Amino acid sequence: MSKEKSKTRYGLHTSVAGGLGEMLKRAQDMGEDAAQIFVKSNRQWNMTELDEKEAEEFWREKKRQDLWVCAHAGYLINVAGEAGIRTKSIRSLADEIRRAEDLGLEAIVVHCGSRGETDPTEARRRAVAGFNEAIEASGTRRIRIALENSAGQGSSLARDMGEWGELIGGLPKKRRAACLDTAHAFAAGFDLRTLEGRTRLRGEMEKKIGLENLLVIHANDSKTDCGSGVDRHEHLGHGKIGGPALQAFLRDPAWRGIPRIGELPPGEREDRENLTFLRRCLPST
Ligand SMILES: [Zn+2]
Ligand SMILES: [Zn+2]
């Protein structure tokens, strides 16, 4: 493996307030070599036009900075939902996938959706068909779609590893990927505080997801207890998982080369502390 390939990157979900140029400056100031962004307002359906000049500059500058960037799709998207919301979701996701590819991003992270009252098998079928429709409608050829595991809040899909793996397996081979969120896994019942829990999560990732599909880790601590099924992120080392456990998990050589992104409440001091934490969690080479 080349040195570049084995480099383990880390960063934060980074604001695009003020434009993509400002986002790149923030990432550079903070010393990030990986970051996640929203390509549109995450709580609205509509997307504004992409300024081509801004996109070109972003592409060029990102490369110069050697910054790995993925997108996170809007929170309203639910491809497993009922007819109306599902149709809207597919259209909106297609737009976001296209935008992420136009910006030269590595992947777009998407939630698997919520089944509501729908039978789980039917919800999974809808979700897989919906993701494929969105990829098709986006007209893109390259960008990977990273489905994220859930805490299982409400009736969200992909709390269960087998279910998550089935959804990922339903995407086209070249486009499929996984995003593992540590806070979600903990809330879903993986006790990362114990060696047994960490080993079980790694084992299930290998068996049900495939490490070749793991593209990014969301490194978050959790405000809620193990198994709570409630998704509340906490600053690294300040939550129920805690510093030593998160560090032990992230240092596992199995995750070497996988970018890790913190999704935490922003703040200058907190951002720096979270990045320092992530730097200390890099697997030794
Ligand atoms: Zn997410
Ligand atoms: Zn996440």
Short mmCIF file of C-alpha atoms and ligand atoms in Angstrom, two decimals:
data_model
loop_
_atom_site.label_atom_id
_atom_site.label_comp_id
_atom_site.label_asym_id
_atom_site.label_seq_id
_atom_site.Cartn_x
_atom_site.Cartn_y
_atom_site.Cartn_z
CA MET A 1 0.00 0.00 0.00
CA SER A 2 1.37 3.45 -0.88
CA LYS A 3 2.02 5.93 1.88
CA GLU A 4 -0.69 8.24 0.55
CA LYS A 5 -3.26 5.44 0.56
CA SER A 6 -2.52 4.44 4.14
CA LYS A 7 -2.80 7.99 5.47
CA THR A 8 -5.67 8.20 7.93
CA ARG A 9 -7.49 11.48 7.55
CA TYR A 10 -9.67 13.32 10.02
CA GLY A 11 -11.78 16.43 10.28
CA LEU A 12 -15.21 17.77 11.14
CA HIS A 13 -18.52 18.49 9.55
CA THR A 14 -17.63 21.99 8.37
CA SER A 15 -19.93 24.93 7.74
CA VAL A 16 -20.32 26.33 4.22
CA ALA A 17 -21.65 29.65 5.55
CA GLY A 18 -20.28 32.41 3.32
CA GLY A 19 -19.67 29.99 0.46
CA LEU A 20 -17.44 27.06 -0.45
CA GLY A 21 -14.31 29.23 -0.40
CA GLU A 22 -14.97 30.11 3.23
CA MET A 23 -15.46 26.43 4.02
CA LEU A 24 -12.04 25.61 2.58
CA LYS A 25 -10.45 28.39 4.64
CA ARG A 26 -12.08 27.04 7.80
CA ALA A 27 -10.79 23.56 7.05
CA GLN A 28 -7.28 24.89 6.45
CA ASP A 29 -7.28 27.06 9.59
CA MET A 30 -8.33 24.05 11.63
CA GLY A 31 -5.77 21.75 10.04
CA GLU A 32 -8.34 19.29 8.69
CA ASP A 33 -7.38 16.93 5.88
CA ALA A 34 -10.92 15.53 5.68
CA ALA A 35 -14.28 17.25 6.04
CA GLN A 36 -17.98 16.84 5.47
CA ILE A 37 -20.34 19.50 4.11
CA PHE A 38 -23.98 20.03 3.24
CA VAL A 39 -24.36 20.80 -0.46
CA LYS A 40 -27.65 22.57 0.24
CA SER A 41 -29.62 23.77 3.23
CA ASN A 42 -30.16 20.53 5.15
CA ARG A 43 -33.70 21.28 6.31
CA GLN A 44 -35.15 22.52 3.01
CA TRP A 45 -36.15 20.70 -0.14
CA ASN A 46 -35.04 23.29 -2.66
CA MET A 47 -31.53 23.82 -3.93
CA THR A 48 -30.08 27.01 -5.40
CA GLU A 49 -28.14 27.03 -8.68
CA LEU A 50 -24.50 26.05 -8.53
CA ASP A 51 -22.18 28.91 -9.41
CA GLU A 52 -19.84 27.27 -11.93
CA LYS A 53 -16.94 29.54 -11.18
CA GLU A 54 -17.26 28.88 -7.46
CA ALA A 55 -17.42 25.13 -8.14
CA GLU A 56 -14.29 25.23 -10.29
CA GLU A 57 -12.39 27.20 -7.69
CA PHE A 58 -13.54 24.81 -4.99
CA TRP A 59 -12.40 21.80 -7.00
CA ARG A 60 -8.97 23.32 -7.64
CA GLU A 61 -8.37 24.64 -4.12
CA LYS A 62 -9.56 21.43 -2.46
CA LYS A 63 -6.97 19.55 -4.48
CA ARG A 64 -4.23 22.03 -3.61
CA GLN A 65 -5.11 21.72 0.08
CA ASP A 66 -5.19 17.94 -0.27
CA LEU A 67 -8.59 17.91 1.41
CA TRP A 68 -10.88 14.84 1.29
CA VAL A 69 -14.49 16.00 1.29
CA CYS A 70 -17.79 14.13 1.46
CA ALA A 71 -21.33 15.49 1.53
CA HIS A 72 -24.12 14.68 3.96
CA ALA A 73 -27.55 14.57 2.32
CA GLY A 74 -30.46 16.59 3.73
CA TYR A 75 -32.24 15.31 6.84
CA LEU A 76 -35.70 15.45 5.22
CA ILE A 77 -34.86 12.70 2.75
CA ASN A 78 -36.71 9.44 3.39
CA VAL A 79 -36.68 7.06 0.44
CA ALA A 80 -38.41 4.39 2.55
CA GLY A 81 -41.33 6.71 3.30
CA GLU A 82 -44.91 6.95 2.01
CA ALA A 83 -45.60 7.89 -1.63
CA GLY A 84 -45.51 11.71 -1.44
CA ILE A 85 -42.44 12.07 0.75
CA ARG A 86 -40.69 9.27 -1.09
CA THR A 87 -41.10 10.87 -4.52
CA LYS A 88 -39.86 14.21 -3.17
CA SER A 89 -36.96 12.44 -1.44
CA ILE A 90 -35.80 10.66 -4.58
CA ARG A 91 -35.87 13.89 -6.59
CA SER A 92 -34.05 15.83 -3.91
CA LEU A 93 -31.46 13.10 -3.37
CA ALA A 94 -30.79 12.94 -7.11
CA ASP A 95 -30.09 16.71 -7.09
CA GLU A 96 -27.74 16.35 -4.14
CA ILE A 97 -25.89 13.41 -5.66
CA ARG A 98 -25.38 15.43 -8.85
CA ARG A 99 -24.21 18.49 -6.90
CA ALA A 100 -21.76 16.40 -4.87
CA GLU A 101 -20.31 14.87 -8.03
CA ASP A 102 -20.10 18.31 -9.70
CA LEU A 103 -18.05 19.50 -6.73
CA GLY A 104 -15.67 16.56 -7.01
CA LEU A 105 -16.59 15.13 -3.61
CA GLU A 106 -15.66 11.58 -2.62
CA ALA A 107 -19.08 10.44 -1.45
CA ILE A 108 -22.48 11.50 -0.22
CA VAL A 109 -23.61 10.12 3.13
CA VAL A 110 -27.33 9.34 3.28
CA HIS A 111 -29.64 8.06 6.03
CA CYS A 112 -31.42 4.84 5.15
CA GLY A 113 -34.83 6.28 5.96
CA SER A 114 -37.74 5.56 8.28
CA ARG A 115 -40.35 2.91 7.70
CA GLY A 116 -43.21 4.49 9.68
CA GLU A 117 -46.02 1.92 9.84
CA THR A 118 -44.72 0.02 6.81
CA ASP A 119 -43.68 -3.60 7.12
CA PRO A 120 -39.83 -3.79 7.37
CA THR A 121 -39.38 -5.96 4.26
CA GLU A 122 -41.48 -3.60 2.15
CA ALA A 123 -39.65 -0.58 3.62
CA ARG A 124 -36.28 -2.07 2.68
CA ARG A 125 -37.52 -2.82 -0.83
CA ARG A 126 -38.73 0.78 -1.20
CA ALA A 127 -35.48 2.18 0.14
CA VAL A 128 -33.27 0.15 -2.20
CA ALA A 129 -35.45 0.95 -5.23
CA GLY A 130 -35.48 4.62 -4.20
CA PHE A 131 -31.68 4.87 -3.88
CA ASN A 132 -31.25 3.24 -7.28
CA GLU A 133 -33.81 5.59 -8.85
CA ALA A 134 -32.04 8.60 -7.36
CA ILE A 135 -28.64 7.43 -8.65
CA GLU A 136 -30.15 6.86 -12.10
CA ALA A 137 -31.96 10.21 -12.15
CA SER A 138 -28.82 12.05 -11.04
CA GLY A 139 -27.05 11.10 -14.26
CA THR A 140 -23.80 10.68 -12.30
CA ARG A 141 -21.21 7.99 -12.88
CA ARG A 142 -18.66 8.19 -10.12
CA ILE A 143 -19.63 9.46 -6.70
CA ARG A 144 -20.27 6.85 -4.03
CA ILE A 145 -23.42 6.68 -1.93
CA ALA A 146 -22.50 5.95 1.68
CA LEU A 147 -25.47 4.64 3.64
CA GLU A 148 -25.22 5.43 7.36
CA ASN A 149 -26.16 3.15 10.25
CA SER A 150 -28.83 4.53 12.57
CA ALA A 151 -29.40 4.65 16.31
CA GLY A 152 -32.80 3.12 15.61
CA GLN A 153 -34.66 6.23 16.70
CA GLY A 154 -38.36 6.10 15.81
CA SER A 155 -38.68 3.53 13.05
CA SER A 156 -35.42 4.35 11.28
CA LEU A 157 -33.86 1.60 9.20
CA ALA A 158 -30.28 0.31 9.57
CA ARG A 159 -30.10 0.02 13.34
CA ASP A 160 -29.64 -3.67 12.71
CA MET A 161 -26.38 -4.55 10.96
CA GLY A 162 -27.97 -7.21 8.78
CA GLU A 163 -30.57 -4.73 7.58
CA TRP A 164 -27.92 -2.07 6.97
CA GLY A 165 -25.85 -4.57 4.97
CA GLU A 166 -28.86 -5.60 2.91
CA LEU A 167 -29.55 -1.98 1.96
CA ILE A 168 -25.90 -1.37 1.01
CA GLY A 169 -25.88 -4.59 -1.01
CA GLY A 170 -28.85 -3.29 -3.00
CA LEU A 171 -26.84 -0.39 -4.47
CA PRO A 172 -24.81 -0.74 -7.67
CA LYS A 173 -21.47 -2.31 -6.81
CA LYS A 174 -19.30 0.60 -7.93
CA ARG A 175 -21.40 3.18 -6.12
CA ARG A 176 -22.11 1.44 -2.80
CA ALA A 177 -20.44 2.45 0.46
CA ALA A 178 -21.01 2.53 4.21
CA CYS A 179 -20.66 5.31 6.77
CA LEU A 180 -20.29 4.01 10.33
CA ASP A 181 -21.40 6.44 13.04
CA THR A 182 -19.98 5.51 16.46
CA ALA A 183 -22.69 7.34 18.45
CA HIS A 184 -25.41 5.58 16.46
CA ALA A 185 -23.76 2.16 16.90
CA PHE A 186 -23.48 2.78 20.67
CA ALA A 187 -27.12 3.88 20.95
CA ALA A 188 -28.06 0.83 18.86
CA GLY A 189 -26.50 -1.47 21.50
CA PHE A 190 -22.81 -1.90 20.68
CA ASP A 191 -21.07 -1.22 23.95
CA LEU A 192 -17.87 0.41 22.71
CA ARG A 193 -16.69 0.79 26.33
CA THR A 194 -15.75 -2.87 26.41
CA LEU A 195 -13.28 -4.83 24.32
CA GLU A 196 -16.04 -7.35 23.71
CA GLY A 197 -18.37 -4.65 22.32
CA ARG A 198 -15.67 -3.17 20.09
CA THR A 199 -14.72 -6.61 18.82
CA ARG A 200 -18.36 -7.47 18.13
CA LEU A 201 -18.84 -4.27 16.11
CA ARG A 202 -15.70 -4.94 14.07
CA GLY A 203 -16.78 -8.55 13.49
CA GLU A 204 -20.23 -7.50 12.29
CA MET A 205 -18.74 -4.83 10.06
CA GLU A 206 -16.53 -7.49 8.46
CA LYS A 207 -19.30 -10.04 8.12
CA LYS A 208 -22.39 -8.00 7.27
CA ILE A 209 -21.06 -4.82 5.65
CA GLY A 210 -17.64 -5.73 4.26
CA LEU A 211 -14.66 -3.55 5.21
CA GLU A 212 -14.11 -2.80 1.52
CA ASN A 213 -17.41 -0.88 1.65
CA LEU A 214 -16.52 1.22 4.69
CA LEU A 215 -15.66 4.64 3.30
CA VAL A 216 -15.97 6.98 6.27
CA ILE A 217 -16.43 6.88 10.04
CA HIS A 218 -18.53 9.46 11.85
CA ALA A 219 -16.60 9.76 15.10
CA ASN A 220 -19.06 11.05 17.68
CA ASP A 221 -19.50 10.57 21.40
CA SER A 222 -23.05 9.99 22.68
CA LYS A 223 -25.21 11.92 25.14
CA THR A 224 -27.45 8.86 25.46
CA ASP A 225 -26.85 5.43 26.95
CA CYS A 226 -25.78 2.30 25.16
CA GLY A 227 -28.86 0.66 23.65
CA SER A 228 -31.05 3.76 24.21
CA GLY A 229 -31.96 3.97 20.53
CA VAL A 230 -31.72 7.75 20.84
CA ASP A 231 -29.40 9.74 18.56
CA ARG A 232 -27.73 12.64 20.43
CA HIS A 233 -24.11 13.48 19.65
CA GLU A 234 -21.71 14.70 22.33
CA HIS A 235 -18.23 16.23 22.10
CA LEU A 236 -15.50 13.60 21.90
CA GLY A 237 -14.53 12.28 25.29
CA HIS A 238 -17.41 14.07 27.05
CA GLY A 239 -20.21 11.57 26.48
CA LYS A 240 -21.32 8.13 27.59
CA ILE A 241 -18.82 6.33 25.35
CA GLY A 242 -16.01 8.39 26.82
CA GLY A 243 -12.47 9.24 25.73
CA PRO A 244 -10.58 5.99 26.42
CA ALA A 245 -13.21 3.81 24.70
CA LEU A 246 -13.49 6.02 21.63
CA GLN A 247 -9.74 6.15 21.39
CA ALA A 248 -9.42 2.38 21.67
CA PHE A 249 -12.06 1.94 18.99
CA LEU A 250 -10.64 4.48 16.54
CA ARG A 251 -7.06 3.26 16.97
CA ASP A 252 -8.00 -0.21 15.77
CA PRO A 253 -5.74 -0.96 12.76
CA ALA A 254 -8.86 -2.34 11.01
CA TRP A 255 -9.92 1.30 10.43
CA ARG A 256 -6.55 2.51 9.16
CA GLY A 257 -6.96 4.71 6.09
CA ILE A 258 -10.67 5.33 6.76
CA PRO A 259 -11.36 9.08 7.17
CA ARG A 260 -13.05 10.00 10.44
CA ILE A 261 -15.36 12.97 10.71
CA GLY A 262 -16.76 14.50 13.91
CA GLU A 263 -20.33 15.83 13.71
CA LEU A 264 -20.50 17.94 16.81
CA PRO A 265 -21.98 21.24 17.92
CA PRO A 266 -19.66 23.89 16.43
CA GLY A 267 -17.55 26.36 18.40
CA GLU A 268 -13.96 27.54 17.89
CA ARG A 269 -12.62 26.03 21.11
CA GLU A 270 -14.72 22.85 20.88
CA ASP A 271 -13.73 22.30 17.24
CA ARG A 272 -10.04 22.51 18.15
CA GLU A 273 -10.49 20.15 21.09
CA ASN A 274 -12.38 17.63 18.98
CA LEU A 275 -9.69 17.75 16.28
CA THR A 276 -6.95 17.27 18.85
CA PHE A 277 -8.86 14.28 20.15
CA LEU A 278 -9.16 12.80 16.65
CA ARG A 279 -5.46 13.33 15.97
CA ARG A 280 -4.66 11.29 19.09
CA CYS A 281 -6.92 8.51 17.84
CA LEU A 282 -5.03 7.84 14.61
CA PRO A 283 -3.97 4.23 14.32
CA SER A 284 -0.22 3.85 14.75
CA THR A 285 1.59 2.89 11.59
ZN ZN B 1 -26.05 11.33 9.41
ZN ZN B 2 -23.44 10.56 11.52
#
